[in-house]
PDB file of C-alpha atoms in Angstrom:
ATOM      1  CA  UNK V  25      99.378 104.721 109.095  1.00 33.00           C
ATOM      2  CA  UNK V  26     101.352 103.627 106.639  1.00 34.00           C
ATOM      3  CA  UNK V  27     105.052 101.576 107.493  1.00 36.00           C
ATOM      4  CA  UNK V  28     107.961 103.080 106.420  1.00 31.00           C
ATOM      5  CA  UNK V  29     110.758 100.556 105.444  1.00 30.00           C
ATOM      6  CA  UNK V  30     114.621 102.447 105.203  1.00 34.00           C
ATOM      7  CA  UNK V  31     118.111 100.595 104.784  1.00 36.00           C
ATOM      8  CA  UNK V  32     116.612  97.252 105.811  1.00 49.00           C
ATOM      9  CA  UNK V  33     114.859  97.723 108.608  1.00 51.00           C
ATOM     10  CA  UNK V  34     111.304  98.820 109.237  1.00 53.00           C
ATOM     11  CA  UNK V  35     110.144 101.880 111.251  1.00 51.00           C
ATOM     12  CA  UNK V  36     106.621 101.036 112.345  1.00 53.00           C
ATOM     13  CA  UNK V  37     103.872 103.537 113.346  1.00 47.00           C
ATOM     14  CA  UNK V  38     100.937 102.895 115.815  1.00 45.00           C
ATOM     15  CA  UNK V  39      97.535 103.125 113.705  1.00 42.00           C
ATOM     16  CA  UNK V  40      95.232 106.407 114.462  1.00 42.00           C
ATOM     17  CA  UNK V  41      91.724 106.107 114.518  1.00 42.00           C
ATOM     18  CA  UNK V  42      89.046 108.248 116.165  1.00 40.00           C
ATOM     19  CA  UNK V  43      88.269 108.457 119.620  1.00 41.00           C
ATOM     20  CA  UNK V  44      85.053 108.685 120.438  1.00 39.00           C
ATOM     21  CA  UNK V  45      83.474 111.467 122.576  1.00 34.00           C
ATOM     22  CA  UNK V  46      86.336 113.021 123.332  1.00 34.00           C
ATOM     23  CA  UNK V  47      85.139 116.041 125.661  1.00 35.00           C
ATOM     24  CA  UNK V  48      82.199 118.116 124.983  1.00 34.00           C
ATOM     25  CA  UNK V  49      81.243 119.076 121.661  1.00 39.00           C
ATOM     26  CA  UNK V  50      79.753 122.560 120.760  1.00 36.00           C
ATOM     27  CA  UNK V  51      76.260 123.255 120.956  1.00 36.00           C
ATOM     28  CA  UNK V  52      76.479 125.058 117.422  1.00 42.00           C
ATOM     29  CA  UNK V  53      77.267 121.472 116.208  1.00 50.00           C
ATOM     30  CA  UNK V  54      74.037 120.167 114.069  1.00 59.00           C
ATOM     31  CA  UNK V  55      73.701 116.369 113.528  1.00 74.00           C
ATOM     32  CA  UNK V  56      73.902 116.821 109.980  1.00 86.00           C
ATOM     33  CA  UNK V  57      77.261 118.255 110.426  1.00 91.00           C
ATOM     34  CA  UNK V  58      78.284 115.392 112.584  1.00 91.00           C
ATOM     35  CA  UNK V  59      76.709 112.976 109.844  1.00 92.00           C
ATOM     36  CA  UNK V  60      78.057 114.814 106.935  1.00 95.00           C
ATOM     37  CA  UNK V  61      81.757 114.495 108.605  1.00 95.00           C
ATOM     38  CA  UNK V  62      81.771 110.769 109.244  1.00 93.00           C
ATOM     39  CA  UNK V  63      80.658 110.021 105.986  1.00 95.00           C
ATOM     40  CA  UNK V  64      83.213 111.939 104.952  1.00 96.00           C
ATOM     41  CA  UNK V  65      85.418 109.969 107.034  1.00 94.00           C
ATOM     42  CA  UNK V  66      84.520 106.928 106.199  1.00 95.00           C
ATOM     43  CA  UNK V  67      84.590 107.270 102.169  1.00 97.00           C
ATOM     44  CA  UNK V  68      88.783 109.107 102.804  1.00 96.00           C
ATOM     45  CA  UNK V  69      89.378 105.590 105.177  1.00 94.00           C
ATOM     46  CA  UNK V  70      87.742 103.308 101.817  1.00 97.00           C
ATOM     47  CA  UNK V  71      89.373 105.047  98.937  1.00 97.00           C
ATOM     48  CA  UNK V  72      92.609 104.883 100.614  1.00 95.00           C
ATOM     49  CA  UNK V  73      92.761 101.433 100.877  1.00 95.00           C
ATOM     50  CA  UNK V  74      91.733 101.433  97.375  1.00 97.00           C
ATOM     51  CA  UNK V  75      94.868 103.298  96.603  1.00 95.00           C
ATOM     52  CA  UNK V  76      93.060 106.570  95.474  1.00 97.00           C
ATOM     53  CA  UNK V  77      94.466 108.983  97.607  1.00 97.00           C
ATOM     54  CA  UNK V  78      93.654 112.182  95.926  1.00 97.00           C
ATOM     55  CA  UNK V  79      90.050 111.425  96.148  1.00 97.00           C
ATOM     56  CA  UNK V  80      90.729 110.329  99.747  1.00 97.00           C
ATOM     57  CA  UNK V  81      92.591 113.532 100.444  1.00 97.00           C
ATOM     58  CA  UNK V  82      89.494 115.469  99.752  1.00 97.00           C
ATOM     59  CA  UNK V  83      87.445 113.307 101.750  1.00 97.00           C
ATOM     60  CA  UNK V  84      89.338 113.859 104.755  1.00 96.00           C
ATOM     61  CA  UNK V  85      89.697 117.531 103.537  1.00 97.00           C
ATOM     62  CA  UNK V  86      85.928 117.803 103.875  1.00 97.00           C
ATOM     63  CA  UNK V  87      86.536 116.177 107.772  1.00 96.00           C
ATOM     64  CA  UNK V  88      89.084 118.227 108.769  1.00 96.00           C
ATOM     65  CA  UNK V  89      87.206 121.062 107.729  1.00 96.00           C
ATOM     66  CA  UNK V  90      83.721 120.249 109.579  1.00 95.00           C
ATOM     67  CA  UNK V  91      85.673 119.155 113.059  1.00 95.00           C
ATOM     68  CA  UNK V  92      85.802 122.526 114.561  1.00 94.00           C
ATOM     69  CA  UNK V  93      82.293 122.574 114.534  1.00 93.00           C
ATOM     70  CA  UNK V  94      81.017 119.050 115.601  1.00 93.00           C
ATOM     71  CA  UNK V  95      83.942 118.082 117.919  1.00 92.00           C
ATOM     72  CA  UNK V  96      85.715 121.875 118.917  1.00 92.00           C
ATOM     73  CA  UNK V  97      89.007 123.263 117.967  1.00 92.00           C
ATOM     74  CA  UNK V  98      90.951 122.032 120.918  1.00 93.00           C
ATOM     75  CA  UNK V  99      89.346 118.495 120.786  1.00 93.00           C
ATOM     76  CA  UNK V 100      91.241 115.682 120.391  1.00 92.00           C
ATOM     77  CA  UNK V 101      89.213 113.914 117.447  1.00 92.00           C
ATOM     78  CA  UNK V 102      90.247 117.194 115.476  1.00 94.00           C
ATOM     79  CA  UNK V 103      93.572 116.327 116.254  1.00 94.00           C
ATOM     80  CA  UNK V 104      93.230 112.830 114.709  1.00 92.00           C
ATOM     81  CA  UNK V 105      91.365 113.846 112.113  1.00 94.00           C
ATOM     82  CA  UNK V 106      94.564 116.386 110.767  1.00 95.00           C
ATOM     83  CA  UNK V 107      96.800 113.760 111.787  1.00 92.00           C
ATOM     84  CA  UNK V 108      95.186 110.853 109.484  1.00 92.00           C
ATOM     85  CA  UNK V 109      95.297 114.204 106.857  1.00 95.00           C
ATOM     86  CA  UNK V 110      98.518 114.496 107.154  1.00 95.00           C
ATOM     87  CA  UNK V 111      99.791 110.950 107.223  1.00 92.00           C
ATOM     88  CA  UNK V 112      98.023 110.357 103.733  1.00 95.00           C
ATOM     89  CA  UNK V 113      99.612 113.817 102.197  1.00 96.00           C
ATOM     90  CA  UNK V 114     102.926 112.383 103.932  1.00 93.00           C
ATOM     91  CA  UNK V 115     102.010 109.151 101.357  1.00 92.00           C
ATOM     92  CA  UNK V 116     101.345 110.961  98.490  1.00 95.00           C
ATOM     93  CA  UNK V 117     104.634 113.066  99.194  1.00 94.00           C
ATOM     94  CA  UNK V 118     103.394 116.499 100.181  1.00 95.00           C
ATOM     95  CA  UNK V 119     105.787 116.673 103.129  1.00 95.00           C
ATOM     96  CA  UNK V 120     105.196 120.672 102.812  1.00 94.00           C
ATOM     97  CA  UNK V 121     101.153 119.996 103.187  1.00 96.00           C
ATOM     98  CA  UNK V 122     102.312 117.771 106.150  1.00 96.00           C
ATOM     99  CA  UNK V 123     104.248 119.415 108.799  1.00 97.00           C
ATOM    100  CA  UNK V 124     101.899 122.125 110.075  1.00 97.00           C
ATOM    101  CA  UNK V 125      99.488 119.255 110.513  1.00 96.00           C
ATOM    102  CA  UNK V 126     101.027 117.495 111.845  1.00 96.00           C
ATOM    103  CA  UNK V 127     102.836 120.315 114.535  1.00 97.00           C
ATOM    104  CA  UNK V 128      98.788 121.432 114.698  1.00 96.00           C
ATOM    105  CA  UNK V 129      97.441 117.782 115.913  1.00 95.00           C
ATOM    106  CA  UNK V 130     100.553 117.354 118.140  1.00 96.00           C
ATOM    107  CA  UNK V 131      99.437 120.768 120.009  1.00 97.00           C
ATOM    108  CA  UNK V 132      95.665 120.698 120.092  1.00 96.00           C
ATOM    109  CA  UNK V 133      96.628 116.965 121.902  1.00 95.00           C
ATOM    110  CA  UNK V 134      98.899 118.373 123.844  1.00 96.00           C
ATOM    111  CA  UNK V 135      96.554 120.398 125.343  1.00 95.00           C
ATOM    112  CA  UNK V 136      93.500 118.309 125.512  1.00 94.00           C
ATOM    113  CA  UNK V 137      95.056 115.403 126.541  1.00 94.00           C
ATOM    114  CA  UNK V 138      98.139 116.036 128.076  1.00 96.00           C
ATOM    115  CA  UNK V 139     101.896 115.465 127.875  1.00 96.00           C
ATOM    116  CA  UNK V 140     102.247 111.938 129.245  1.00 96.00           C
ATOM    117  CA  UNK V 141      98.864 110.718 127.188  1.00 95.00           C
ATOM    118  CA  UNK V 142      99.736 107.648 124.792  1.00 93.00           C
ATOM    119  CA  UNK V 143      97.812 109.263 122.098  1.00 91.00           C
ATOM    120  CA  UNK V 144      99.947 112.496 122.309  1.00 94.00           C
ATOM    121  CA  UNK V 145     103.254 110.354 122.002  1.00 94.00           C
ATOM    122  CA  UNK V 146     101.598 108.815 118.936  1.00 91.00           C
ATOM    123  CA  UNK V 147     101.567 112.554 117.990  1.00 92.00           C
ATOM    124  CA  UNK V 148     105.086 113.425 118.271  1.00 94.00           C
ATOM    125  CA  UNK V 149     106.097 109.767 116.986  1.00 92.00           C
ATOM    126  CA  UNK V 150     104.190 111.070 113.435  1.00 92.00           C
ATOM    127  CA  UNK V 151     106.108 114.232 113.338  1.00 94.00           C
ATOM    128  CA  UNK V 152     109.360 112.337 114.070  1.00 94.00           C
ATOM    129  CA  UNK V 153     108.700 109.652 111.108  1.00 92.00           C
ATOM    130  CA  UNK V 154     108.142 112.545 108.515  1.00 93.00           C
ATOM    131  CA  UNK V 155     111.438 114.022 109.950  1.00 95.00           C
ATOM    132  CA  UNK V 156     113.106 110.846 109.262  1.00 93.00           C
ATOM    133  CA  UNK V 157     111.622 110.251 105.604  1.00 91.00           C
ATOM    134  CA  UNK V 158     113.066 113.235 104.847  1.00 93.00           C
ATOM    135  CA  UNK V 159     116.124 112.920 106.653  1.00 94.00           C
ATOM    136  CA  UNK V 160     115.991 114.940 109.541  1.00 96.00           C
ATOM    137  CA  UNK V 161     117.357 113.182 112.321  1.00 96.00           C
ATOM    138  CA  UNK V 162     118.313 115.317 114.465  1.00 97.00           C
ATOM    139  CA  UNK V 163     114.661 117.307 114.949  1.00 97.00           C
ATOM    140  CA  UNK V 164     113.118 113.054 115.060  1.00 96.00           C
ATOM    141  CA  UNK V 165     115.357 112.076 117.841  1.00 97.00           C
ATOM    142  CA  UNK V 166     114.183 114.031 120.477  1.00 98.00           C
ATOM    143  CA  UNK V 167     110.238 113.664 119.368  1.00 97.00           C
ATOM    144  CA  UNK V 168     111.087 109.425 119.500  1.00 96.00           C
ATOM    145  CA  UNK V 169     112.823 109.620 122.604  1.00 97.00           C
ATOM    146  CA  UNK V 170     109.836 111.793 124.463  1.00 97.00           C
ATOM    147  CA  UNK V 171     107.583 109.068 122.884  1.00 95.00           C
ATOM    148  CA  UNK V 172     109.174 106.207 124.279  1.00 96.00           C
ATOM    149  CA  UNK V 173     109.372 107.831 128.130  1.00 97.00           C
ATOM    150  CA  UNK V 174     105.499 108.270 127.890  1.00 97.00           C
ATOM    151  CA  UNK V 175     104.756 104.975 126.323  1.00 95.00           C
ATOM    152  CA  UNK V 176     106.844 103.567 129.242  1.00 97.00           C
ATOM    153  CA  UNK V 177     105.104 106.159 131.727  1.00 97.00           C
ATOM    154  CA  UNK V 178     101.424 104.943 130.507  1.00 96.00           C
ATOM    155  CA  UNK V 179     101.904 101.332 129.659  1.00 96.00           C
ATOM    156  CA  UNK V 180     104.920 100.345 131.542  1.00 96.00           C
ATOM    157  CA  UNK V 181     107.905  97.885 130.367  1.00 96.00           C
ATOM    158  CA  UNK V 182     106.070  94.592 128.575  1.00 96.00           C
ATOM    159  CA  UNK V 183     103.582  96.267 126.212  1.00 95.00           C
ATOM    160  CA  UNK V 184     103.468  96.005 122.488  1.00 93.00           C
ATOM    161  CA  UNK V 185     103.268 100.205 122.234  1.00 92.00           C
ATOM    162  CA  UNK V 186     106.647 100.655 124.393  1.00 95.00           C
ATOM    163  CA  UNK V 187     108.067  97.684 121.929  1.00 95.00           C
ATOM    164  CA  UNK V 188     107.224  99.579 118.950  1.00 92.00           C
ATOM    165  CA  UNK V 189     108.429 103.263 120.357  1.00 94.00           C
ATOM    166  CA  UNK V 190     111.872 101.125 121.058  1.00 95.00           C
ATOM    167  CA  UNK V 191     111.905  99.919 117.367  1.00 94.00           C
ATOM    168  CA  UNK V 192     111.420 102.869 116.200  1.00 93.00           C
ATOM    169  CA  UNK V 193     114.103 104.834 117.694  1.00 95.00           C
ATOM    170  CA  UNK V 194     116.390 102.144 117.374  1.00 95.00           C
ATOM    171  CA  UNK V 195     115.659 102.403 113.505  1.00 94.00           C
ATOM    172  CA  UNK V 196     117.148 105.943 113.952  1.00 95.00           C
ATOM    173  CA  UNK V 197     119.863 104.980 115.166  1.00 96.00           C
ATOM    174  CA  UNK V 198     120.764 102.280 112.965  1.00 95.00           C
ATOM    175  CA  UNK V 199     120.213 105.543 109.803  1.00 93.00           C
ATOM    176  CA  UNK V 200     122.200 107.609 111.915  1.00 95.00           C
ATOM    177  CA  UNK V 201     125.507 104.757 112.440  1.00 95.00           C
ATOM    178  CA  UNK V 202     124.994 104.664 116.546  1.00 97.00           C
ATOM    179  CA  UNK V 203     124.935 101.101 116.347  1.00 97.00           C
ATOM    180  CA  UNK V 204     125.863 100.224 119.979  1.00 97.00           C
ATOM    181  CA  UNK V 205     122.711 102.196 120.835  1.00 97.00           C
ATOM    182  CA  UNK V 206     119.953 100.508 117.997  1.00 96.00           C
ATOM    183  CA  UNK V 207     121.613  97.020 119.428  1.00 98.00           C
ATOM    184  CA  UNK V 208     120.562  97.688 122.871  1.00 98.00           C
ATOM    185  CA  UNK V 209     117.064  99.352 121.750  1.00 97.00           C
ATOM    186  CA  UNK V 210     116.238  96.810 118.933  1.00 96.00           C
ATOM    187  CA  UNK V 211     116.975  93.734 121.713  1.00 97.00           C
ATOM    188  CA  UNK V 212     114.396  94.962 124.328  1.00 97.00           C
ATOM    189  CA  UNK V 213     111.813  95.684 122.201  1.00 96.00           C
ATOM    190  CA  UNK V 214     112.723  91.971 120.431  1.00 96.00           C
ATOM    191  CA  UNK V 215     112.338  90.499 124.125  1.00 97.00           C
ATOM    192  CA  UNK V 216     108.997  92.613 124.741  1.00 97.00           C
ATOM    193  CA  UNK V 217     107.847  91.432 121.672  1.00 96.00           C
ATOM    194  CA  UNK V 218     108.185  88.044 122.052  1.00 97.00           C
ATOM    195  CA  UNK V 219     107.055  88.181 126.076  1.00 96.00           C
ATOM    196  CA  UNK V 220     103.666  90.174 125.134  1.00 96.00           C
ATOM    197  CA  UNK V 221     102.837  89.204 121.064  1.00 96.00           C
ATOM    198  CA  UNK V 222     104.315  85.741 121.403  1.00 96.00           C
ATOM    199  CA  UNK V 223     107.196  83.986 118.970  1.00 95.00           C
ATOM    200  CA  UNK V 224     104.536  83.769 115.737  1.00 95.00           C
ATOM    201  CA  UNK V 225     103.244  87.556 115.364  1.00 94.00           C
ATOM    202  CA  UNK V 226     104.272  89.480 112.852  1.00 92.00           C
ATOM    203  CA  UNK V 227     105.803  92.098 114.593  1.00 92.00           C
ATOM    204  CA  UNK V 228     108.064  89.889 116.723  1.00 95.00           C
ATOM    205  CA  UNK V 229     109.490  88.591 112.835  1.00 94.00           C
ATOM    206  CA  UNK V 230     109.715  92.844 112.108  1.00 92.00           C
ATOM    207  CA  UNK V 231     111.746  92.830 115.482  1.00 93.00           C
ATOM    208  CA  UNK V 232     114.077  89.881 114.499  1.00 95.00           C
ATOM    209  CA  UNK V 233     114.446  91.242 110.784  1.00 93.00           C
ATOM    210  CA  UNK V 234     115.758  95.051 112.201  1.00 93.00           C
ATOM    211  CA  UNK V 235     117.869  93.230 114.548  1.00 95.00           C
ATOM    212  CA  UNK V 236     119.158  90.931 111.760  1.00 95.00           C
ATOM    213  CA  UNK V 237     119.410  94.130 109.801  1.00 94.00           C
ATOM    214  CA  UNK V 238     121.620  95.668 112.248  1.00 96.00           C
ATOM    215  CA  UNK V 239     123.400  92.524 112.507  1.00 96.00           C
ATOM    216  CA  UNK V 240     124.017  92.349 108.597  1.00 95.00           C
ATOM    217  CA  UNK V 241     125.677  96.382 108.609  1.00 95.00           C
ATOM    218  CA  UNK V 242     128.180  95.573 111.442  1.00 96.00           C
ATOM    219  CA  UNK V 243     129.235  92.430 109.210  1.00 96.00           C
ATOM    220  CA  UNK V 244     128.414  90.294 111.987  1.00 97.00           C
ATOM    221  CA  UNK V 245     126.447  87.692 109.511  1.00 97.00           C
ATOM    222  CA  UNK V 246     126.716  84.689 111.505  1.00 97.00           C
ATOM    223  CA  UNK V 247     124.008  86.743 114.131  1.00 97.00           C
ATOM    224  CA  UNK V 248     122.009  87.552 111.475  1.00 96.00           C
ATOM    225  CA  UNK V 249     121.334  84.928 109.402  1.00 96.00           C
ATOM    226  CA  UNK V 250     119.451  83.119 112.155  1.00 97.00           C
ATOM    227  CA  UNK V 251     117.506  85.634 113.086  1.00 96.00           C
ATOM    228  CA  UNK V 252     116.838  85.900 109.132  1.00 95.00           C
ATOM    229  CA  UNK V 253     115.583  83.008 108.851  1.00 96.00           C
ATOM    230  CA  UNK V 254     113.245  83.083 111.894  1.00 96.00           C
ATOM    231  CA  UNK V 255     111.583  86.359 110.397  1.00 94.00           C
ATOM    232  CA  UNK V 256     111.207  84.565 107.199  1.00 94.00           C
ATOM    233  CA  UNK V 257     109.165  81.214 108.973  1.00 95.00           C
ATOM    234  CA  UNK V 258     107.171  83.313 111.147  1.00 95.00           C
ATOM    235  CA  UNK V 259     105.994  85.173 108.001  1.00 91.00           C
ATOM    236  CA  UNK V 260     105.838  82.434 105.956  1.00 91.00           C
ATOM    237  CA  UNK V 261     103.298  80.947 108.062  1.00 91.00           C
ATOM    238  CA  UNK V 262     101.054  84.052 108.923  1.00 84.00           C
ATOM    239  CA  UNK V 263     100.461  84.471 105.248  1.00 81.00           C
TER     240      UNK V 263
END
């Protein structure tokens, strides 16, 4: 997925890929379909990272299409398949070619997997970032909330997921001026961060630069700067 930076601080997704045999595929399903899909796959996942995501669109098009038939339409690798759809639409702008995706995937995993399955927060942590791009907060909040209780539920307290769900709502906050609340969030997941990642990954500096962001809007520089600087040497010397 692709990160989402807003008012100085970053809003971070967790990266989709597919799952694997995700229950039973149907015996209509013909190994050339199967074939024909992942190589459809796999030329969308190359000519995004080339930056051509029209022609990646209709690779993933061509995926999304042939995944009823090799995986089922209540499988979970149909879900991710219209979710890494929809993400790409979200980058090209097509927010109204997003949503139903995006509600589809969230349901088909909701179904298959379950409601307290990491990869169905992931779900509902999609929906809520292309509610927050286009600046509806108040349908993201509950979706980043729900994903934070069932990254907590699956991983517990000190994992890098539950960091990142903590960040993220936090980052809401911050947009929507509950600053008291983003504080709180934005420490944790800065303590997780560093406890689990360690103090020279790049996502412990993204925790430290949305704190320092926070920081910065309450005019409390002499916090931020610090932290500022921190985020800046632990870049610095990843790159």
């Amino acid at each position: 997925m692709r990160n989402m930076w807003r008012a100085g601080v970053r809003f971070l997704m967790i990266p989709i890929v597919l799952l694997g045999t995700v229950g039973a595929r149907p015996s209509m399903a013909s190994g050339d379909d199967e074939d024909t899909l992942m190589a459809a796959y796999r030329r969308g996942e190359e000519l995004k990272k080339q930056g051509r995501y029209a022609e990646a669109a209709a690779e993933y098009e061509r995926a999304v299409r042939l995944a009823p038939q090799v995986f089922g339409d209540e499988d979970a690798n149909t879900a991710v398949l219209m979710n890494n759809l929809a993400m790409l639409y979200k980058s090209m702008g097509q927010y109204a070619k997003t949503e139903p995706l995006l509600v589809q995937a969230m349901e088909i995993k909701k179904k298959a997997l379950g409601e307290d399955h990491p990869d169905y927060a992931t779900s509902l942590g999609n929906l809520a970032a292309l509610y927050y791009s286009t600046g509806n907060y108040a349908s993201a909040e509950p979706l980043l909330v729900r994903a934070m209780e069932i990254k907590k539920k699956a991983h517990g307290e000190e994992h890098a997921d539950y960091a990142t769900s903590l960040g993220n709502l936090a980052v809401l906050y911050y947009s929507t001026g509950k600053y008291a609340k983003a504080e709180l969030l934005f420490v944790r997941a800065m303590e997780v961060k560093k406890k689990v990642l360690g103090e020279e990954h790049p996502d412990y500096a993204l925790s430290l630069n949305n704190l320092a962001a926070l920081y910065k809007a309450m005019g409390q520089y002499s916090k931020a700067e610090p932290l500022y600087v921190q985020a800046m040497e632990i870049r610095k010397k990843a790159l």
